[in-house]
Amino acid sequence: MPEKRLDVLTDRTVVVTRASHQASGLVEALRRHGARPVVAPAIAVVPPLDGGQPLDDALLRLEQFSWVAFTSPNAVAATLARADRRGVRRRFARIRVAAVGPATAARVEAELDRPANLVPDRNDAVGLAEAFGDPRPGDACFVPHSAQARPELVDGLRARGWTVDAVSAYRTVTPTLSDHLIADVAAADAVIFASPSAVGGHLSQIGERGVRGKVVCIGDTTAAACVESGLSVAAVASRPSNEGLVEAVAAALRAGEHPASS
């Protein structure tokens, strides 16, 4: 069945703050509905400051873990790239894999040629921790994550009795935007955030100009980061996907056109 065009997006400018290597799918989805994306990466993915030695150490003793839990596609990519360098990718065949949501699960399947064993209904770190069962004797979970990761997953698992080894697989940094791009961002109708790190990065990029467009978030964790930073969230995607984000932008813009009467 053909995708229904969301006319409210026609000729509306929407800022995409995802890292450059992750932005294309969302950009294409917006363009299909007539929007004009402004690609302004708020984060770039780089190796951790510790040089990756703790990640190497965990990968070399992967057989000690019963689970590996991934909270982002970047964590999957960085971990498996490091596993390739150490020649241990094959060891992932014997470990159960948890993924925080559909995008992360899709990256797991692309990298490992098998589906994730666990994807929670609530697609955030709290939901992932809650989806784990109680540990059996000897159970341990390996959590390779961003150096700036929030503590909810690790704390939640440990509170349930899990032994957790959490290491940095990558970190995010904030790219510099040109003055021309910052001007385009300031004039946009909406801005999309898909991670808490993108919120902080974007705010540091635009400085005193502030966010003027409708703020749309991929989920509750990112929305909470916006609120903590003083931003008003216009809409949160009902599902953590490109289509869900596009629908949320449309809902936010419709609300702006037709404010509720008092």
mmCIF file of C-alpha atoms in Angstrom:
data_model
loop_
_atom_site.group_PDB
_atom_site.id
_atom_site.type_symbol
_atom_site.label_atom_id
_atom_site.label_comp_id
_atom_site.label_asym_id
_atom_site.label_seq_id
_atom_site.Cartn_x
_atom_site.Cartn_y
_atom_site.Cartn_z
ATOM 1 C CA MET A 1 0.000 0.000 0.000
ATOM 2 C CA PRO A 2 1.483 3.386 -1.005
ATOM 3 C CA GLU A 3 2.729 5.613 1.804
ATOM 4 C CA LYS A 4 0.292 8.452 2.529
ATOM 5 C CA ARG A 5 1.916 11.817 1.953
ATOM 6 C CA LEU A 6 1.914 14.144 4.955
ATOM 7 C CA ASP A 7 1.088 17.440 3.249
ATOM 8 C CA VAL A 8 1.814 19.511 6.354
ATOM 9 C CA LEU A 9 5.514 18.800 5.726
ATOM 10 C CA THR A 10 5.557 20.291 2.215
ATOM 11 C CA ASP A 11 8.275 22.959 1.974
ATOM 12 C CA ARG A 12 8.848 22.900 5.729
ATOM 13 C CA THR A 13 12.475 22.908 6.825
ATOM 14 C CA VAL A 14 13.436 20.236 9.338
ATOM 15 C CA VAL A 15 16.833 19.987 11.041
ATOM 16 C CA VAL A 16 18.328 16.481 11.213
ATOM 17 C CA THR A 17 20.924 16.321 13.984
ATOM 18 C CA ARG A 18 21.993 12.697 13.571
ATOM 19 C CA ALA A 19 25.628 11.831 12.860
ATOM 20 C CA SER A 20 26.413 12.071 9.146
ATOM 21 C CA HIS A 21 26.666 8.313 8.642
ATOM 22 C CA GLN A 22 23.200 7.801 10.155
ATOM 23 C CA ALA A 23 21.229 10.660 8.630
ATOM 24 C CA SER A 24 20.412 9.443 5.114
ATOM 25 C CA GLY A 25 17.364 7.298 5.924
ATOM 26 C CA LEU A 26 15.647 10.072 7.875
ATOM 27 C CA VAL A 27 16.550 12.661 5.246
ATOM 28 C CA GLU A 28 15.025 10.518 2.496
ATOM 29 C CA ALA A 29 11.881 9.896 4.565
ATOM 30 C CA LEU A 30 11.377 13.635 5.073
ATOM 31 C CA ARG A 31 11.909 14.377 1.392
ATOM 32 C CA ARG A 32 9.267 11.831 0.398
ATOM 33 C CA HIS A 33 6.743 14.042 2.171
ATOM 34 C CA GLY A 34 7.969 17.253 0.591
ATOM 35 C CA ALA A 35 10.013 18.536 3.521
ATOM 36 C CA ARG A 36 13.359 20.251 3.070
ATOM 37 C CA PRO A 37 15.863 18.623 5.465
ATOM 38 C CA VAL A 38 18.703 20.661 6.923
ATOM 39 C CA VAL A 39 21.478 18.201 7.745
ATOM 40 C CA ALA A 40 23.358 19.560 10.763
ATOM 41 C CA PRO A 41 25.155 16.695 12.555
ATOM 42 C CA ALA A 42 25.284 17.398 16.279
ATOM 43 C CA ILE A 43 27.547 14.435 16.985
ATOM 44 C CA ALA A 44 30.360 12.509 15.343
ATOM 45 C CA VAL A 45 31.443 9.050 16.482
ATOM 46 C CA VAL A 46 35.126 8.585 17.366
ATOM 47 C CA PRO A 47 37.167 6.043 19.380
ATOM 48 C CA PRO A 48 37.127 6.254 23.195
ATOM 49 C CA LEU A 49 39.839 8.192 24.993
ATOM 50 C CA ASP A 50 41.094 5.025 26.697
ATOM 51 C CA GLY A 51 42.265 3.730 23.316
ATOM 52 C CA GLY A 52 39.869 0.794 23.413
ATOM 53 C CA GLN A 53 41.957 -1.406 25.714
ATOM 54 C CA PRO A 54 39.102 -2.134 28.164
ATOM 55 C CA LEU A 55 36.928 -3.086 25.176
ATOM 56 C CA ASP A 56 39.665 -5.376 23.884
ATOM 57 C CA ASP A 57 39.998 -7.008 27.302
ATOM 58 C CA ALA A 58 36.258 -7.698 27.470
ATOM 59 C CA LEU A 59 36.166 -9.074 23.923
ATOM 60 C CA LEU A 60 39.050 -11.449 24.645
ATOM 61 C CA ARG A 61 37.084 -12.974 27.526
ATOM 62 C CA LEU A 62 33.697 -12.879 25.835
ATOM 63 C CA GLU A 63 32.977 -16.488 26.805
ATOM 64 C CA GLN A 64 32.595 -15.290 30.410
ATOM 65 C CA PHE A 65 29.393 -13.426 29.519
ATOM 66 C CA SER A 66 25.960 -14.916 29.008
ATOM 67 C CA TRP A 67 24.592 -11.731 27.394
ATOM 68 C CA VAL A 68 25.766 -8.644 25.539
ATOM 69 C CA ALA A 69 23.440 -5.620 25.654
ATOM 70 C CA PHE A 70 23.553 -2.878 23.027
ATOM 71 C CA THR A 71 21.876 0.508 23.491
ATOM 72 C CA SER A 72 22.583 1.978 20.038
ATOM 73 C CA PRO A 73 23.538 1.016 16.477
ATOM 74 C CA ASN A 74 26.824 2.868 17.063
ATOM 75 C CA ALA A 75 27.641 0.531 19.948
ATOM 76 C CA VAL A 76 27.020 -2.488 17.730
ATOM 77 C CA ALA A 77 29.162 -1.143 14.902
ATOM 78 C CA ALA A 78 32.038 -0.045 17.123
ATOM 79 C CA THR A 79 32.096 -3.291 19.102
ATOM 80 C CA LEU A 80 32.003 -5.573 16.076
ATOM 81 C CA ALA A 81 34.640 -3.511 14.280
ATOM 82 C CA ARG A 82 36.912 -3.956 17.297
ATOM 83 C CA ALA A 83 36.059 -7.656 17.436
ATOM 84 C CA ASP A 84 37.190 -7.965 13.815
ATOM 85 C CA ARG A 85 40.515 -6.312 14.662
ATOM 86 C CA ARG A 86 41.027 -8.837 17.458
ATOM 87 C CA GLY A 87 39.778 -11.796 15.412
ATOM 88 C CA VAL A 88 37.025 -12.694 17.873
ATOM 89 C CA ARG A 89 33.803 -11.930 15.964
ATOM 90 C CA ARG A 90 32.992 -15.669 15.784
ATOM 91 C CA ARG A 91 32.676 -15.745 19.597
ATOM 92 C CA PHE A 92 29.453 -13.739 19.361
ATOM 93 C CA ALA A 93 27.756 -16.832 17.938
ATOM 94 C CA ARG A 94 27.677 -18.295 21.462
ATOM 95 C CA ILE A 95 26.357 -15.272 23.358
ATOM 96 C CA ARG A 96 22.798 -13.992 23.634
ATOM 97 C CA VAL A 97 22.257 -10.450 22.370
ATOM 98 C CA ALA A 98 19.883 -7.779 23.668
ATOM 99 C CA ALA A 99 19.094 -4.639 21.677
ATOM 100 C CA VAL A 100 17.375 -1.535 23.021
ATOM 101 C CA GLY A 101 15.101 -1.065 20.009
ATOM 102 C CA PRO A 102 14.379 -1.862 16.349
ATOM 103 C CA ALA A 103 17.207 0.222 14.853
ATOM 104 C CA THR A 104 19.783 -1.378 17.147
ATOM 105 C CA ALA A 105 18.289 -4.825 16.519
ATOM 106 C CA ALA A 106 18.536 -4.254 12.766
ATOM 107 C CA ARG A 107 22.230 -3.414 13.128
ATOM 108 C CA VAL A 108 22.744 -6.563 15.220
ATOM 109 C CA GLU A 109 21.174 -8.681 12.495
ATOM 110 C CA ALA A 110 23.212 -6.958 9.776
ATOM 111 C CA GLU A 111 26.471 -7.506 11.666
ATOM 112 C CA LEU A 112 25.863 -10.999 13.090
ATOM 113 C CA ASP A 113 23.456 -12.456 10.506
ATOM 114 C CA ARG A 114 20.990 -13.433 13.231
ATOM 115 C CA PRO A 115 18.265 -11.592 15.119
ATOM 116 C CA ALA A 116 18.687 -10.180 18.596
ATOM 117 C CA ASN A 117 17.468 -12.515 21.334
ATOM 118 C CA LEU A 118 15.804 -9.702 23.263
ATOM 119 C CA VAL A 119 14.209 -6.425 22.160
ATOM 120 C CA PRO A 120 12.043 -4.755 24.830
ATOM 121 C CA ASP A 121 8.611 -3.277 24.202
ATOM 122 C CA ARG A 122 9.794 -0.065 25.833
ATOM 123 C CA ASN A 123 12.702 1.049 23.656
ATOM 124 C CA ASP A 124 15.000 2.756 26.129
ATOM 125 C CA ALA A 125 17.630 1.755 28.657
ATOM 126 C CA VAL A 126 15.119 1.403 31.483
ATOM 127 C CA GLY A 127 12.901 -0.793 29.342
ATOM 128 C CA LEU A 128 15.849 -2.954 28.338
ATOM 129 C CA ALA A 129 16.928 -3.478 31.950
ATOM 130 C CA GLU A 130 13.374 -4.376 32.938
ATOM 131 C CA ALA A 131 13.075 -6.871 30.048
ATOM 132 C CA PHE A 132 15.947 -8.972 31.378
ATOM 133 C CA GLY A 133 14.968 -11.867 33.587
ATOM 134 C CA ASP A 134 16.590 -12.457 36.942
ATOM 135 C CA PRO A 135 20.147 -13.768 36.581
ATOM 136 C CA ARG A 136 21.043 -17.378 37.152
ATOM 137 C CA PRO A 137 24.209 -18.278 39.071
ATOM 138 C CA GLY A 138 27.210 -17.265 36.998
ATOM 139 C CA ASP A 139 25.272 -14.977 34.653
ATOM 140 C CA ALA A 140 27.045 -11.819 33.517
ATOM 141 C CA CYS A 141 26.213 -9.109 30.992
ATOM 142 C CA PHE A 142 28.662 -7.235 28.767
ATOM 143 C CA VAL A 143 27.563 -3.667 27.984
ATOM 144 C CA PRO A 144 29.716 -1.859 25.394
ATOM 145 C CA HIS A 145 28.363 1.671 25.173
ATOM 146 C CA SER A 146 29.129 5.321 24.573
ATOM 147 C CA ALA A 147 31.611 6.990 26.879
ATOM 148 C CA GLN A 148 28.799 9.472 27.611
ATOM 149 C CA ALA A 149 26.167 6.781 28.239
ATOM 150 C CA ARG A 150 23.522 7.385 30.873
ATOM 151 C CA PRO A 151 23.561 4.904 33.781
ATOM 152 C CA GLU A 152 20.008 3.524 33.605
ATOM 153 C CA LEU A 153 20.809 0.190 31.923
ATOM 154 C CA VAL A 154 23.839 -0.692 34.021
ATOM 155 C CA ASP A 155 22.218 0.464 37.266
ATOM 156 C CA GLY A 156 18.992 -1.351 36.430
ATOM 157 C CA LEU A 157 20.740 -4.645 35.712
ATOM 158 C CA ARG A 158 22.893 -4.449 38.826
ATOM 159 C CA ALA A 159 19.835 -3.687 40.931
ATOM 160 C CA ARG A 160 18.367 -6.980 39.726
ATOM 161 C CA GLY A 161 21.491 -8.884 40.710
ATOM 162 C CA TRP A 162 23.315 -9.038 37.396
ATOM 163 C CA THR A 163 27.092 -8.902 37.172
ATOM 164 C CA VAL A 164 27.745 -6.191 34.578
ATOM 165 C CA ASP A 165 30.941 -5.269 32.751
ATOM 166 C CA ALA A 166 30.360 -1.892 31.077
ATOM 167 C CA VAL A 167 33.073 -0.421 28.850
ATOM 168 C CA SER A 168 33.340 2.445 26.393
ATOM 169 C CA ALA A 169 33.130 1.311 22.766
ATOM 170 C CA TYR A 170 33.087 4.842 21.344
ATOM 171 C CA ARG A 171 32.493 8.449 22.270
ATOM 172 C CA THR A 172 30.727 11.306 20.580
ATOM 173 C CA VAL A 173 32.146 14.724 19.801
ATOM 174 C CA THR A 174 30.475 17.854 18.458
ATOM 175 C CA PRO A 175 31.309 18.923 14.882
ATOM 176 C CA THR A 176 31.630 22.594 14.005
ATOM 177 C CA LEU A 177 28.890 24.023 11.790
ATOM 178 C CA SER A 178 29.428 26.787 9.260
ATOM 179 C CA ASP A 179 27.798 30.169 9.857
ATOM 180 C CA HIS A 180 25.603 29.562 6.801
ATOM 181 C CA LEU A 181 24.373 26.233 8.169
ATOM 182 C CA ILE A 182 23.725 27.721 11.611
ATOM 183 C CA ALA A 183 21.568 30.388 9.946
ATOM 184 C CA ASP A 184 19.576 27.684 8.150
ATOM 185 C CA VAL A 185 19.133 25.827 11.427
ATOM 186 C CA ALA A 186 17.889 28.960 13.184
ATOM 187 C CA ALA A 187 15.229 29.508 10.509
ATOM 188 C CA ALA A 188 13.964 25.903 10.454
ATOM 189 C CA ASP A 189 10.411 24.883 11.309
ATOM 190 C CA ALA A 190 11.435 21.848 13.369
ATOM 191 C CA VAL A 191 14.472 20.061 14.770
ATOM 192 C CA ILE A 192 14.760 16.328 15.385
ATOM 193 C CA PHE A 193 16.794 14.798 18.194
ATOM 194 C CA ALA A 194 17.503 11.061 18.269
ATOM 195 C CA SER A 195 19.777 10.911 21.330
ATOM 196 C CA PRO A 196 20.589 12.902 24.468
ATOM 197 C CA SER A 197 24.108 13.528 23.146
ATOM 198 C CA ALA A 198 22.653 15.175 20.053
ATOM 199 C CA VAL A 199 20.702 17.570 22.275
ATOM 200 C CA GLY A 200 23.823 18.756 24.060
ATOM 201 C CA GLY A 201 25.847 18.911 20.865
ATOM 202 C CA HIS A 202 23.234 20.939 19.003
ATOM 203 C CA LEU A 203 22.849 23.463 21.798
ATOM 204 C CA SER A 204 26.592 24.001 21.959
ATOM 205 C CA GLN A 205 26.700 24.487 18.175
ATOM 206 C CA ILE A 206 23.998 27.130 17.966
ATOM 207 C CA GLY A 207 24.955 29.007 21.126
ATOM 208 C CA GLU A 208 22.863 32.047 21.988
ATOM 209 C CA ARG A 209 20.608 31.691 18.943
ATOM 210 C CA GLY A 210 18.671 28.961 20.745
ATOM 211 C CA VAL A 211 16.217 26.479 19.238
ATOM 212 C CA ARG A 212 13.322 28.220 17.523
ATOM 213 C CA GLY A 213 11.665 25.372 15.639
ATOM 214 C CA LYS A 214 9.413 22.660 17.048
ATOM 215 C CA VAL A 215 11.438 20.110 19.019
ATOM 216 C CA VAL A 216 10.748 16.466 18.123
ATOM 217 C CA CYS A 217 12.363 13.522 19.937
ATOM 218 C CA ILE A 218 12.775 9.844 19.170
ATOM 219 C CA GLY A 219 11.844 8.714 22.687
ATOM 220 C CA ASP A 220 11.313 9.615 26.313
ATOM 221 C CA THR A 221 15.000 9.537 27.293
ATOM 222 C CA THR A 222 15.885 12.092 24.628
ATOM 223 C CA ALA A 223 12.826 14.149 25.520
ATOM 224 C CA ALA A 224 13.952 14.192 29.151
ATOM 225 C CA ALA A 225 17.368 15.471 28.047
ATOM 226 C CA CYS A 226 15.640 18.270 26.151
ATOM 227 C CA VAL A 227 13.586 19.269 29.176
ATOM 228 C CA GLU A 228 16.690 19.181 31.378
ATOM 229 C CA SER A 229 18.314 21.578 28.883
ATOM 230 C CA GLY A 230 15.377 23.974 28.997
ATOM 231 C CA LEU A 231 13.744 22.994 25.710
ATOM 232 C CA SER A 232 10.023 22.550 25.221
ATOM 233 C CA VAL A 233 9.266 19.256 23.444
ATOM 234 C CA ALA A 234 6.510 19.485 20.835
ATOM 235 C CA ALA A 235 6.261 15.773 20.024
ATOM 236 C CA VAL A 236 7.799 12.394 20.808
ATOM 237 C CA ALA A 237 7.773 9.649 18.170
ATOM 238 C CA SER A 238 5.307 6.843 18.872
ATOM 239 C CA ARG A 239 7.889 4.395 17.503
ATOM 240 C CA PRO A 240 11.675 4.830 17.329
ATOM 241 C CA SER A 241 12.014 4.752 13.536
ATOM 242 C CA ASN A 242 12.439 7.193 10.661
ATOM 243 C CA GLU A 243 8.735 6.895 9.877
ATOM 244 C CA GLY A 244 7.823 7.479 13.515
ATOM 245 C CA LEU A 245 9.965 10.613 13.610
ATOM 246 C CA VAL A 246 8.449 11.968 10.395
ATOM 247 C CA GLU A 247 4.942 11.416 11.761
ATOM 248 C CA ALA A 248 5.912 13.172 14.996
ATOM 249 C CA VAL A 249 7.235 16.185 13.075
ATOM 250 C CA ALA A 250 3.971 16.343 11.142
ATOM 251 C CA ALA A 251 1.970 16.206 14.384
ATOM 252 C CA ALA A 252 4.073 18.986 15.932
ATOM 253 C CA LEU A 253 3.656 21.233 12.906
ATOM 254 C CA ARG A 254 -0.092 20.601 12.713
ATOM 255 C CA ALA A 255 -0.400 21.556 16.382
ATOM 256 C CA GLY A 256 1.459 24.760 15.639
ATOM 257 C CA GLU A 257 -0.923 25.622 12.807
ATOM 258 C CA HIS A 258 -4.040 24.857 14.830
ATOM 259 C CA PRO A 259 -3.436 25.782 18.482
ATOM 260 C CA ALA A 260 -6.002 24.530 20.946
ATOM 261 C CA SER A 261 -8.545 27.116 21.966
ATOM 262 C CA SER A 262 -8.567 28.161 25.590
#
